mmCIF file of C-alpha atoms in Angstrom:
data_model
loop_
_atom_site.group_PDB
_atom_site.id
_atom_site.type_symbol
_atom_site.label_atom_id
_atom_site.label_comp_id
_atom_site.label_asym_id
_atom_site.label_seq_id
_atom_site.Cartn_x
_atom_site.Cartn_y
_atom_site.Cartn_z
ATOM 1 C CA MET A 1 -0.010 0.158 0.015
ATOM 2 C CA SER A 2 1.513 3.373 -0.932
ATOM 3 C CA ARG A 3 1.900 5.861 1.517
ATOM 4 C CA ALA A 4 -1.358 8.114 0.769
ATOM 5 C CA SER A 5 -0.274 11.944 1.123
ATOM 6 C CA VAL A 6 -1.659 14.822 -0.588
ATOM 7 C CA ARG A 7 -0.324 18.493 -0.711
ATOM 8 C CA GLN A 8 -2.651 21.274 0.022
ATOM 9 C CA ALA A 9 -2.965 24.220 -2.187
ATOM 10 C CA GLY A 10 -0.206 26.863 -1.270
ATOM 11 C CA SER A 11 3.672 26.465 -1.149
ATOM 12 C CA ASP A 12 4.004 26.128 2.794
ATOM 13 C CA ALA A 13 0.851 24.083 3.505
ATOM 14 C CA PRO A 14 1.317 21.092 5.595
ATOM 15 C CA THR A 15 1.301 17.600 4.015
ATOM 16 C CA LEU A 16 -1.667 15.719 5.211
ATOM 17 C CA GLU A 17 -1.090 11.949 5.319
ATOM 18 C CA ALA A 18 -3.224 9.069 6.481
ATOM 19 C CA TRP A 19 -2.961 7.485 10.164
ATOM 20 C CA GLU A 20 -4.949 4.412 10.824
ATOM 21 C CA VAL A 21 -6.893 4.388 14.069
ATOM 22 C CA PHE A 22 -7.210 0.820 16.050
ATOM 23 C CA ARG A 23 -9.904 1.108 19.101
ATOM 24 C CA GLN A 24 -10.486 -0.864 22.017
ATOM 25 C CA GLU A 25 -14.156 -0.946 23.169
ATOM 26 C CA LYS A 26 -13.806 -2.359 26.481
ATOM 27 C CA ASP A 27 -11.141 -3.279 28.808
ATOM 28 C CA GLY A 28 -9.894 -6.666 27.857
ATOM 29 C CA ASP A 29 -11.149 -6.568 24.139
ATOM 30 C CA PRO A 30 -8.720 -7.173 21.231
ATOM 31 C CA MET A 31 -7.553 -3.818 19.280
ATOM 32 C CA ARG A 32 -9.827 -3.627 16.254
ATOM 33 C CA HIS A 33 -9.235 -1.282 13.274
ATOM 34 C CA GLY A 34 -11.757 1.516 13.431
ATOM 35 C CA GLY A 35 -10.771 3.589 10.340
ATOM 36 C CA SER A 36 -8.541 6.051 9.149
ATOM 37 C CA VAL A 37 -8.040 9.940 9.791
ATOM 38 C CA MET A 38 -5.984 12.684 7.531
ATOM 39 C CA ALA A 39 -3.518 14.985 9.656
ATOM 40 C CA PRO A 40 -0.546 16.634 8.980
ATOM 41 C CA ASP A 41 1.416 15.377 12.025
ATOM 42 C CA VAL A 42 1.036 12.888 15.043
ATOM 43 C CA GLU A 43 -0.476 15.368 17.559
ATOM 44 C CA LEU A 44 -3.252 16.392 15.335
ATOM 45 C CA ALA A 45 -3.750 12.688 14.120
ATOM 46 C CA MET A 46 -4.124 12.006 17.815
ATOM 47 C CA HIS A 47 -6.906 14.820 18.345
ATOM 48 C CA TYR A 48 -8.872 13.554 15.044
ATOM 49 C CA ALA A 49 -8.637 9.771 16.284
ATOM 50 C CA ARG A 50 -10.071 10.860 19.519
ATOM 51 C CA GLU A 51 -12.791 13.057 17.733
ATOM 52 C CA MET A 52 -13.803 10.512 15.082
ATOM 53 C CA PHE A 53 -13.491 7.184 17.496
ATOM 54 C CA GLY A 54 -13.686 8.553 20.978
ATOM 55 C CA ARG A 55 -15.780 11.483 21.579
ATOM 56 C CA ARG A 56 -19.175 9.362 22.252
ATOM 57 C CA GLN A 57 -17.009 7.100 24.949
ATOM 58 C CA GLU A 58 -16.945 4.583 22.710
ATOM 59 C CA SER A 59 -13.433 3.669 23.165
ATOM 60 C CA VAL A 60 -11.223 2.920 25.961
ATOM 61 C CA ARG A 61 -7.998 3.052 24.241
ATOM 62 C CA LEU A 62 -6.941 3.970 20.764
ATOM 63 C CA TRP A 63 -3.693 3.329 18.873
ATOM 64 C CA VAL A 64 -2.844 5.736 16.042
ATOM 65 C CA VAL A 65 -0.344 4.443 13.454
ATOM 66 C CA ARG A 66 1.251 6.506 10.482
ATOM 67 C CA ARG A 67 -0.021 4.528 7.732
ATOM 68 C CA GLY A 68 3.284 4.560 5.906
ATOM 69 C CA ASP A 69 4.835 2.878 8.946
ATOM 70 C CA ILE A 70 2.722 -0.093 8.399
ATOM 71 C CA LEU A 71 4.599 -3.245 6.879
ATOM 72 C CA ASP A 72 1.865 -3.964 4.543
ATOM 73 C CA LEU A 73 2.028 -7.692 3.162
ATOM 74 C CA GLU A 74 -0.066 -8.800 0.472
ATOM 75 C CA ASP A 75 2.287 -10.833 -1.854
ATOM 76 C CA PRO A 76 0.495 -13.779 -3.130
ATOM 77 C CA ASP A 77 3.808 -15.962 -3.257
ATOM 78 C CA LEU A 78 4.147 -15.609 0.386
ATOM 79 C CA LEU A 79 0.378 -15.753 1.576
ATOM 80 C CA GLN A 80 -1.336 -17.868 -1.163
ATOM 81 C CA PRO A 81 1.169 -20.410 -2.344
ATOM 82 C CA PRO A 82 -0.100 -22.183 -5.410
ATOM 83 C CA LEU A 83 0.636 -25.905 -4.383
ATOM 84 C CA ASP A 84 -1.565 -27.938 -2.563
ATOM 85 C CA ARG A 85 -1.659 -26.989 1.080
ATOM 86 C CA SER A 86 -4.436 -29.228 2.506
ATOM 87 C CA PHE A 87 -2.179 -31.524 4.490
ATOM 88 C CA LYS A 88 -1.162 -28.279 6.568
ATOM 89 C CA LYS A 89 -5.123 -27.875 7.543
ATOM 90 C CA PRO A 90 -6.617 -29.936 10.235
ATOM 91 C CA GLY A 91 -9.517 -30.980 7.967
ATOM 92 C CA GLY A 92 -8.807 -34.630 8.578
ATOM 93 C CA TYR A 93 -9.232 -34.514 12.141
ATOM 94 C CA VAL A 94 -13.022 -34.779 12.452
ATOM 95 C CA MET A 95 -13.679 -33.901 16.205
ATOM 96 C CA ARG A 96 -17.637 -33.425 16.018
ATOM 97 C CA GLU A 97 -18.356 -36.957 16.545
ATOM 98 C CA LYS A 98 -16.039 -37.747 19.113
ATOM 99 C CA LEU A 99 -16.997 -34.493 21.064
ATOM 100 C CA ALA A 100 -20.569 -35.520 21.048
ATOM 101 C CA ALA A 101 -19.816 -38.952 22.052
ATOM 102 C CA ALA A 102 -17.762 -37.775 25.042
ATOM 103 C CA ARG A 103 -20.483 -35.329 26.079
ATOM 104 C CA GLU A 104 -23.088 -37.982 26.021
ATOM 105 C CA ALA A 105 -20.866 -40.275 28.016
ATOM 106 C CA ALA A 106 -20.086 -37.306 30.590
ATOM 107 C CA GLY A 107 -23.990 -36.521 30.433
ATOM 108 C CA GLN A 108 -23.263 -32.625 29.312
ATOM 109 C CA GLU A 109 -25.075 -30.382 27.422
ATOM 110 C CA LYS A 110 -23.508 -28.686 24.414
ATOM 111 C CA PRO A 111 -22.471 -25.390 25.443
ATOM 112 C CA LYS A 112 -24.022 -22.653 23.919
ATOM 113 C CA ALA A 113 -22.269 -19.983 21.868
ATOM 114 C CA ARG A 114 -20.893 -17.284 23.765
ATOM 115 C CA SER A 115 -22.337 -13.958 23.693
ATOM 116 C CA ARG A 116 -20.488 -10.717 23.842
ATOM 117 C CA MET B 1 -34.812 37.853 38.057
ATOM 118 C CA ILE B 2 -34.380 35.662 41.203
ATOM 119 C CA ALA B 3 -37.248 33.310 42.350
ATOM 120 C CA THR B 4 -35.418 32.238 45.578
ATOM 121 C CA ALA B 5 -32.622 33.516 47.256
ATOM 122 C CA PRO B 6 -29.341 31.758 46.258
ATOM 123 C CA PRO B 7 -27.669 29.611 48.922
ATOM 124 C CA VAL B 8 -24.767 31.855 48.758
ATOM 125 C CA ALA B 9 -25.453 35.478 47.888
ATOM 126 C CA GLY B 10 -23.961 36.161 44.298
ATOM 127 C CA LEU B 11 -23.745 32.390 43.414
ATOM 128 C CA ASP B 12 -26.389 33.185 40.676
ATOM 129 C CA GLU B 13 -24.239 35.880 39.141
ATOM 130 C CA LEU B 14 -21.037 33.732 38.991
ATOM 131 C CA LEU B 15 -23.072 30.869 37.400
ATOM 132 C CA LEU B 16 -24.751 33.092 34.965
ATOM 133 C CA ALA B 17 -21.367 34.467 33.779
ATOM 134 C CA MET B 18 -19.763 31.004 33.351
ATOM 135 C CA ALA B 19 -22.995 29.603 31.580
ATOM 136 C CA ASP B 20 -23.132 32.251 29.251
ATOM 137 C CA ASP B 21 -19.429 32.319 28.298
ATOM 138 C CA GLU B 22 -20.100 28.550 27.681
ATOM 139 C CA PHE B 23 -22.999 29.128 25.678
ATOM 140 C CA VAL B 24 -21.758 31.947 23.674
ATOM 141 C CA ILE B 25 -18.347 30.388 22.452
ATOM 142 C CA GLY B 26 -20.160 26.938 21.980
ATOM 143 C CA PHE B 27 -22.781 28.574 19.606
ATOM 144 C CA SER B 28 -20.232 30.823 17.901
ATOM 145 C CA ASP B 29 -17.944 28.038 17.215
ATOM 146 C CA SER B 30 -20.738 25.790 16.077
ATOM 147 C CA GLU B 31 -20.790 28.207 13.290
ATOM 148 C CA TRP B 32 -17.962 26.213 11.653
ATOM 149 C CA THR B 33 -19.636 22.824 10.994
ATOM 150 C CA GLY B 34 -19.684 21.950 7.382
ATOM 151 C CA ILE B 35 -17.066 24.792 6.478
ATOM 152 C CA ALA B 36 -13.873 24.207 8.581
ATOM 153 C CA PRO B 37 -10.492 23.814 7.016
ATOM 154 C CA MET B 38 -10.549 20.183 6.765
ATOM 155 C CA LEU B 39 -12.956 17.297 7.204
ATOM 156 C CA GLU B 40 -11.477 16.156 10.786
ATOM 157 C CA GLU B 41 -11.074 19.488 11.927
ATOM 158 C CA ASP B 42 -14.661 20.199 11.064
ATOM 159 C CA VAL B 43 -15.807 17.194 13.055
ATOM 160 C CA ALA B 44 -13.404 18.271 15.880
ATOM 161 C CA MET B 45 -14.579 21.795 16.167
ATOM 162 C CA SER B 46 -18.339 20.794 16.034
ATOM 163 C CA SER B 47 -17.682 18.215 18.773
ATOM 164 C CA LEU B 48 -15.919 20.841 20.716
ATOM 165 C CA SER B 49 -18.445 23.305 20.438
ATOM 166 C CA GLN B 50 -21.150 20.713 21.513
ATOM 167 C CA ASP B 51 -18.868 20.249 24.593
ATOM 168 C CA GLU B 52 -19.293 23.700 25.443
ATOM 169 C CA LEU B 53 -23.063 23.747 24.913
ATOM 170 C CA GLY B 54 -23.130 20.745 27.253
ATOM 171 C CA HIS B 55 -21.282 22.754 29.931
ATOM 172 C CA ALA B 56 -23.583 25.610 29.291
ATOM 173 C CA ALA B 57 -26.602 23.386 29.906
ATOM 174 C CA ALA B 58 -24.993 21.815 33.018
ATOM 175 C CA LEU B 59 -24.379 25.463 34.528
ATOM 176 C CA TYR B 60 -27.732 26.737 33.656
ATOM 177 C CA ALA B 61 -29.379 23.806 35.076
ATOM 178 C CA LEU B 62 -27.115 24.531 38.365
ATOM 179 C CA LEU B 63 -28.608 28.081 38.146
ATOM 180 C CA GLY B 64 -32.045 26.894 37.478
ATOM 181 C CA GLY B 65 -31.806 24.923 40.620
ATOM 182 C CA VAL B 66 -30.851 27.928 42.433
ATOM 183 C CA THR B 67 -33.265 30.426 41.043
ATOM 184 C CA GLY B 68 -36.346 28.173 40.380
ATOM 185 C CA GLN B 69 -36.082 28.909 36.586
ATOM 186 C CA ASP B 70 -36.294 26.818 33.558
ATOM 187 C CA PRO B 71 -32.818 26.115 32.370
ATOM 188 C CA ASP B 72 -33.931 26.477 28.743
ATOM 189 C CA ALA B 73 -35.817 29.898 29.733
ATOM 190 C CA ILE B 74 -32.666 31.289 31.003
ATOM 191 C CA ALA B 75 -30.692 30.118 27.963
ATOM 192 C CA TYR B 76 -33.182 31.377 25.171
ATOM 193 C CA ASP B 77 -35.598 33.863 26.634
ATOM 194 C CA ARG B 78 -33.476 36.890 27.809
ATOM 195 C CA GLU B 79 -33.244 40.172 25.637
ATOM 196 C CA PRO B 80 -29.671 40.335 24.207
ATOM 197 C CA GLY B 81 -28.687 42.924 26.710
ATOM 198 C CA ALA B 82 -29.449 40.535 29.555
ATOM 199 C CA TYR B 83 -26.677 38.319 28.667
ATOM 200 C CA ARG B 84 -23.644 38.174 30.852
ATOM 201 C CA HIS B 85 -20.841 36.470 28.729
ATOM 202 C CA ALA B 86 -17.343 38.285 28.485
ATOM 203 C CA ARG B 87 -17.062 40.737 25.707
ATOM 204 C CA LEU B 88 -14.011 38.764 24.237
ATOM 205 C CA LEU B 89 -16.715 36.231 22.529
ATOM 206 C CA ASP B 90 -18.630 39.256 21.091
ATOM 207 C CA GLN B 91 -16.309 39.777 18.143
ATOM 208 C CA GLY B 92 -18.168 37.466 15.757
ATOM 209 C CA ARG B 93 -16.821 34.251 14.202
ATOM 210 C CA GLY B 94 -14.194 35.951 11.901
ATOM 211 C CA ASP B 95 -11.633 33.548 10.019
ATOM 212 C CA TRP B 96 -9.917 30.625 11.444
ATOM 213 C CA ALA B 97 -7.360 32.197 12.808
ATOM 214 C CA MET B 98 -9.994 34.534 14.798
ATOM 215 C CA THR B 99 -11.532 31.451 16.103
ATOM 216 C CA ILE B 100 -8.430 29.858 17.170
ATOM 217 C CA ALA B 101 -7.210 33.164 18.980
ATOM 218 C CA ARG B 102 -10.375 33.724 20.669
ATOM 219 C CA ARG B 103 -10.507 30.038 21.752
ATOM 220 C CA TYR B 104 -6.887 30.204 23.186
ATOM 221 C CA LEU B 105 -7.666 33.425 25.219
ATOM 222 C CA TYR B 106 -11.043 32.173 26.419
ATOM 223 C CA GLU B 107 -9.858 28.542 27.106
ATOM 224 C CA THR B 108 -6.778 29.592 29.151
ATOM 225 C CA ALA B 109 -8.739 32.060 31.057
ATOM 226 C CA ASP B 110 -11.478 29.460 31.769
ATOM 227 C CA SER B 111 -8.883 27.120 32.997
ATOM 228 C CA VAL B 112 -7.589 29.608 35.591
ATOM 229 C CA ARG B 113 -11.197 30.328 36.669
ATOM 230 C CA LEU B 114 -12.102 26.576 37.297
ATOM 231 C CA GLU B 115 -9.187 26.003 38.855
ATOM 232 C CA ALA B 116 -9.922 28.570 41.286
ATOM 233 C CA LEU B 117 -13.559 26.851 41.823
ATOM 234 C CA ALA B 118 -11.897 23.484 41.950
ATOM 235 C CA ASP B 119 -12.408 23.337 46.013
ATOM 236 C CA THR B 120 -15.560 25.543 45.973
ATOM 237 C CA SER B 121 -17.403 25.368 49.065
ATOM 238 C CA TRP B 122 -20.770 24.895 47.497
ATOM 239 C CA GLN B 123 -20.759 20.978 46.828
ATOM 240 C CA PRO B 124 -23.067 21.058 43.573
ATOM 241 C CA LEU B 125 -20.634 23.292 41.785
ATOM 242 C CA ALA B 126 -17.571 21.510 43.183
ATOM 243 C CA ASP B 127 -18.842 18.255 41.474
ATOM 244 C CA LEU B 128 -19.475 19.918 38.163
ATOM 245 C CA VAL B 129 -16.246 21.669 38.113
ATOM 246 C CA GLY B 130 -14.407 18.506 38.389
ATOM 247 C CA LYS B 131 -16.067 17.298 35.314
ATOM 248 C CA LEU B 132 -15.646 20.226 33.314
ATOM 249 C CA ARG B 133 -11.843 20.441 33.897
ATOM 250 C CA ARG B 134 -11.492 16.821 32.723
ATOM 251 C CA GLU B 135 -12.903 17.811 29.499
ATOM 252 C CA GLU B 136 -11.486 21.420 29.270
ATOM 253 C CA ARG B 137 -8.000 19.850 29.381
ATOM 254 C CA TYR B 138 -8.565 18.295 26.126
ATOM 255 C CA HIS B 139 -10.052 21.603 24.718
ATOM 256 C CA LEU B 140 -6.731 23.297 25.735
ATOM 257 C CA MET B 141 -4.447 20.759 23.896
ATOM 258 C CA HIS B 142 -6.581 20.953 20.922
ATOM 259 C CA VAL B 143 -6.598 24.918 20.647
ATOM 260 C CA GLY B 144 -2.971 24.848 21.853
ATOM 261 C CA ALA B 145 -1.972 22.803 19.125
ATOM 262 C CA TRP B 146 -3.554 25.094 16.559
ATOM 263 C CA LEU B 147 -2.144 28.364 18.147
ATOM 264 C CA GLU B 148 1.259 26.738 17.939
ATOM 265 C CA ARG B 149 0.882 25.744 14.224
ATOM 266 C CA LEU B 150 -0.495 29.186 13.200
ATOM 267 C CA ALA B 151 2.089 30.743 15.026
ATOM 268 C CA SER B 152 4.806 28.842 13.723
ATOM 269 C CA ASN B 153 3.926 29.372 10.008
ATOM 270 C CA ASP B 154 5.893 32.360 8.415
ATOM 271 C CA GLY B 155 3.054 33.302 5.830
ATOM 272 C CA GLU B 156 -0.475 34.329 5.989
ATOM 273 C CA ALA B 157 -1.243 32.044 8.792
ATOM 274 C CA ARG B 158 0.840 33.779 11.368
ATOM 275 C CA HIS B 159 -0.221 37.141 9.930
ATOM 276 C CA ARG B 160 -3.961 36.575 10.566
ATOM 277 C CA LEU B 161 -3.295 35.168 13.942
ATOM 278 C CA VAL B 162 -1.523 38.385 14.941
ATOM 279 C CA THR B 163 -4.171 40.386 13.549
ATOM 280 C CA ALA B 164 -6.588 38.342 15.373
ATOM 281 C CA LEU B 165 -4.787 38.497 18.623
ATOM 282 C CA GLU B 166 -4.412 42.437 18.411
ATOM 283 C CA THR B 167 -8.250 42.772 17.445
ATOM 284 C CA LEU B 168 -9.132 40.594 20.673
ATOM 285 C CA GLY B 169 -6.346 42.046 22.875
ATOM 286 C CA PRO B 170 -8.465 44.962 24.356
ATOM 287 C CA HIS B 171 -11.252 42.722 25.201
ATOM 288 C CA ALA B 172 -9.197 39.210 26.198
ATOM 289 C CA GLY B 173 -9.167 39.983 30.068
ATOM 290 C CA THR B 174 -12.890 40.543 30.384
ATOM 291 C CA VAL B 175 -13.455 36.726 31.456
ATOM 292 C CA PHE B 176 -12.289 38.162 34.901
ATOM 293 C CA THR B 177 -14.568 40.988 34.845
ATOM 294 C CA PRO B 178 -15.062 41.695 38.722
ATOM 295 C CA LEU B 179 -18.287 40.274 39.900
ATOM 296 C CA GLU B 180 -20.667 42.771 41.617
ATOM 297 C CA SER B 181 -20.837 39.999 44.610
ATOM 298 C CA GLU B 182 -17.240 38.654 44.437
ATOM 299 C CA GLY B 183 -16.450 39.899 47.993
ATOM 300 C CA PRO B 184 -19.239 37.509 49.549
ATOM 301 C CA LEU B 185 -18.410 34.931 46.965
ATOM 302 C CA VAL B 186 -14.567 34.777 47.972
ATOM 303 C CA GLU B 187 -15.479 35.158 51.668
ATOM 304 C CA ALA B 188 -18.211 32.107 51.656
ATOM 305 C CA GLY B 189 -15.251 29.987 49.974
ATOM 306 C CA VAL B 190 -17.088 29.795 46.529
ATOM 307 C CA LEU B 191 -14.534 31.392 44.620
ATOM 308 C CA ALA B 192 -10.904 30.899 45.965
ATOM 309 C CA ARG B 193 -9.662 34.284 44.936
ATOM 310 C CA PRO B 194 -10.756 37.619 43.447
ATOM 311 C CA MET B 195 -11.003 37.825 39.676
ATOM 312 C CA ALA B 196 -8.310 40.590 39.579
ATOM 313 C CA GLU B 197 -5.702 37.746 41.048
ATOM 314 C CA LEU B 198 -7.373 35.438 38.829
ATOM 315 C CA GLU B 199 -6.412 37.727 35.722
ATOM 316 C CA LYS B 200 -2.740 38.049 36.745
ATOM 317 C CA ASP B 201 -2.391 34.338 36.663
ATOM 318 C CA TRP B 202 -3.909 34.010 33.462
ATOM 319 C CA ARG B 203 -1.594 36.940 31.922
ATOM 320 C CA THR B 204 1.528 35.310 33.240
ATOM 321 C CA ARG B 205 0.368 31.874 31.795
ATOM 322 C CA VAL B 206 -0.416 33.439 28.321
ATOM 323 C CA THR B 207 2.849 35.344 28.482
ATOM 324 C CA ASP B 208 4.888 32.171 28.914
ATOM 325 C CA THR B 209 3.254 30.771 25.630
ATOM 326 C CA PHE B 210 3.393 33.859 23.657
ATOM 327 C CA GLU B 211 6.836 35.532 24.239
ATOM 328 C CA PRO B 212 8.771 32.257 22.821
ATOM 329 C CA LEU B 213 6.121 32.456 19.684
ATOM 330 C CA GLY B 214 6.629 36.271 19.370
ATOM 331 C CA LEU B 215 2.829 36.916 19.567
ATOM 332 C CA PRO B 216 1.451 40.061 20.819
ATOM 333 C CA LEU B 217 0.378 39.930 24.383
ATOM 334 C CA ALA B 218 -3.268 41.424 25.390
ATOM 335 C CA PRO B 219 -2.848 45.088 26.715
ATOM 336 C CA ALA B 220 -4.999 45.919 29.811
ATOM 337 C CA THR B 221 -8.546 45.662 29.115
ATOM 338 C CA SER B 222 -10.553 48.556 27.989
ATOM 339 C CA ASP B 223 -13.588 49.570 29.982
ATOM 340 C CA PRO B 224 -13.137 46.511 32.351
ATOM 341 C CA TRP B 225 -16.288 47.121 34.390
ATOM 342 C CA LEU B 226 -18.619 46.732 31.315
ATOM 343 C CA GLY B 227 -16.749 43.195 30.523
ATOM 344 C CA ARG B 228 -19.933 41.661 30.707
ATOM 345 C CA THR B 229 -22.489 44.082 30.043
ATOM 346 C CA GLU B 230 -22.034 45.832 26.774
ATOM 347 C CA HIS B 231 -22.581 43.591 23.768
ATOM 348 C CA GLY B 232 -22.292 45.002 20.358
ATOM 349 C CA GLU B 233 -24.116 44.269 16.708
ATOM 350 C CA ALA B 234 -22.169 41.146 16.308
ATOM 351 C CA PHE B 235 -23.723 39.403 19.619
ATOM 352 C CA ARG B 236 -27.051 40.713 18.457
ATOM 353 C CA TRP B 237 -26.902 39.125 15.359
ATOM 354 C CA LEU B 238 -25.783 35.675 17.104
ATOM 355 C CA TRP B 239 -28.571 36.129 19.650
ATOM 356 C CA GLY B 240 -31.073 36.428 16.685
ATOM 357 C CA GLU B 241 -29.487 33.064 15.407
ATOM 358 C CA PHE B 242 -29.619 31.060 18.418
ATOM 359 C CA THR B 243 -32.942 32.175 19.518
ATOM 360 C CA SER B 244 -34.686 32.022 16.343
ATOM 361 C CA VAL B 245 -36.343 28.633 16.838
ATOM 362 C CA ARG B 246 -37.419 28.962 20.126
ATOM 363 C CA ARG B 247 -38.957 32.333 19.179
ATOM 364 C CA SER B 248 -40.604 30.778 16.125
ATOM 365 C CA ASP B 249 -42.959 28.836 18.691
ATOM 366 C CA PRO B 250 -42.647 30.000 22.288
ATOM 367 C CA ALA B 251 -45.099 27.556 23.476
ATOM 368 C CA ALA B 252 -43.962 24.620 21.709
ATOM 369 C CA THR B 253 -42.654 21.628 23.575
ATOM 370 C CA TRP B 254 -39.198 20.269 22.608
#
């Protein structure tokens, strides 16, 4: 991903660049990508991240990262190798029947999906 | 206008001055919604001005509790001449530099004032001031960042900022306009120190920021005793704006 930056009109105008914002909704949650803001420097990026992703008390923590500082890896040779990889997947080990049998033996109900 | 006597003499005067300050700067700055220099700043300034209106609402509610009036009626049903905000906030929106200059002068003054109320003897105000100070911390950071950026730019931005500070200078100290009931308020421990002392603190702090940036310091306030009572044409226009919906149907339930 190329570093997105635009030059504003005028010779001494600051360069705006993109900052990616990650947010944590509540303590213990993972940091999730929230979106991005445009800002000329880290201080204003912090302000704008706070306004876009925190002003309604929807976050307890933000990470603000200059987009250009992110190592962007989308190389298919590295991530989507062309040869068969099925032997690296656990598909051959079907656990469902074994689990069901074990639960029956233990007299346990199937646990419900965890709700957040 | 007082329906019942306030628990401490002069409390209503203090609350009205503070509430009107927050209300007028909040409404003035909300004029940037949709037209700020960039999208992110547009959201930021709109959010800041909503914060100020929220602070005004909380202060009007305290005042209403003291005087027995409806907070909305205090906010909207007075004639322009009855508003008691500082004249600093009366100069019209102006350009972005004017807005930043006004916000900087006001936010720094407000923060000195809130400090002087942090240990106020009237508990409802102490509770509110604790919350206001936490939010105002961010406001100071935001406007400080902008002041520094405009001042550090050698071109038009700095020129406009200096012009704005020169225009606002004679009115800058009006946030500290002495209150008529200041004596009793200080005596009762509501206000830690007289406004004149707070103004000195504020001038020292602004000087510490302005000198390294080479920005013009505010001269002594012109007509200091009229700092909260003389409102000009720009405020009359603003008043017409912010009361227009309310006046369109005074009996409506919102």
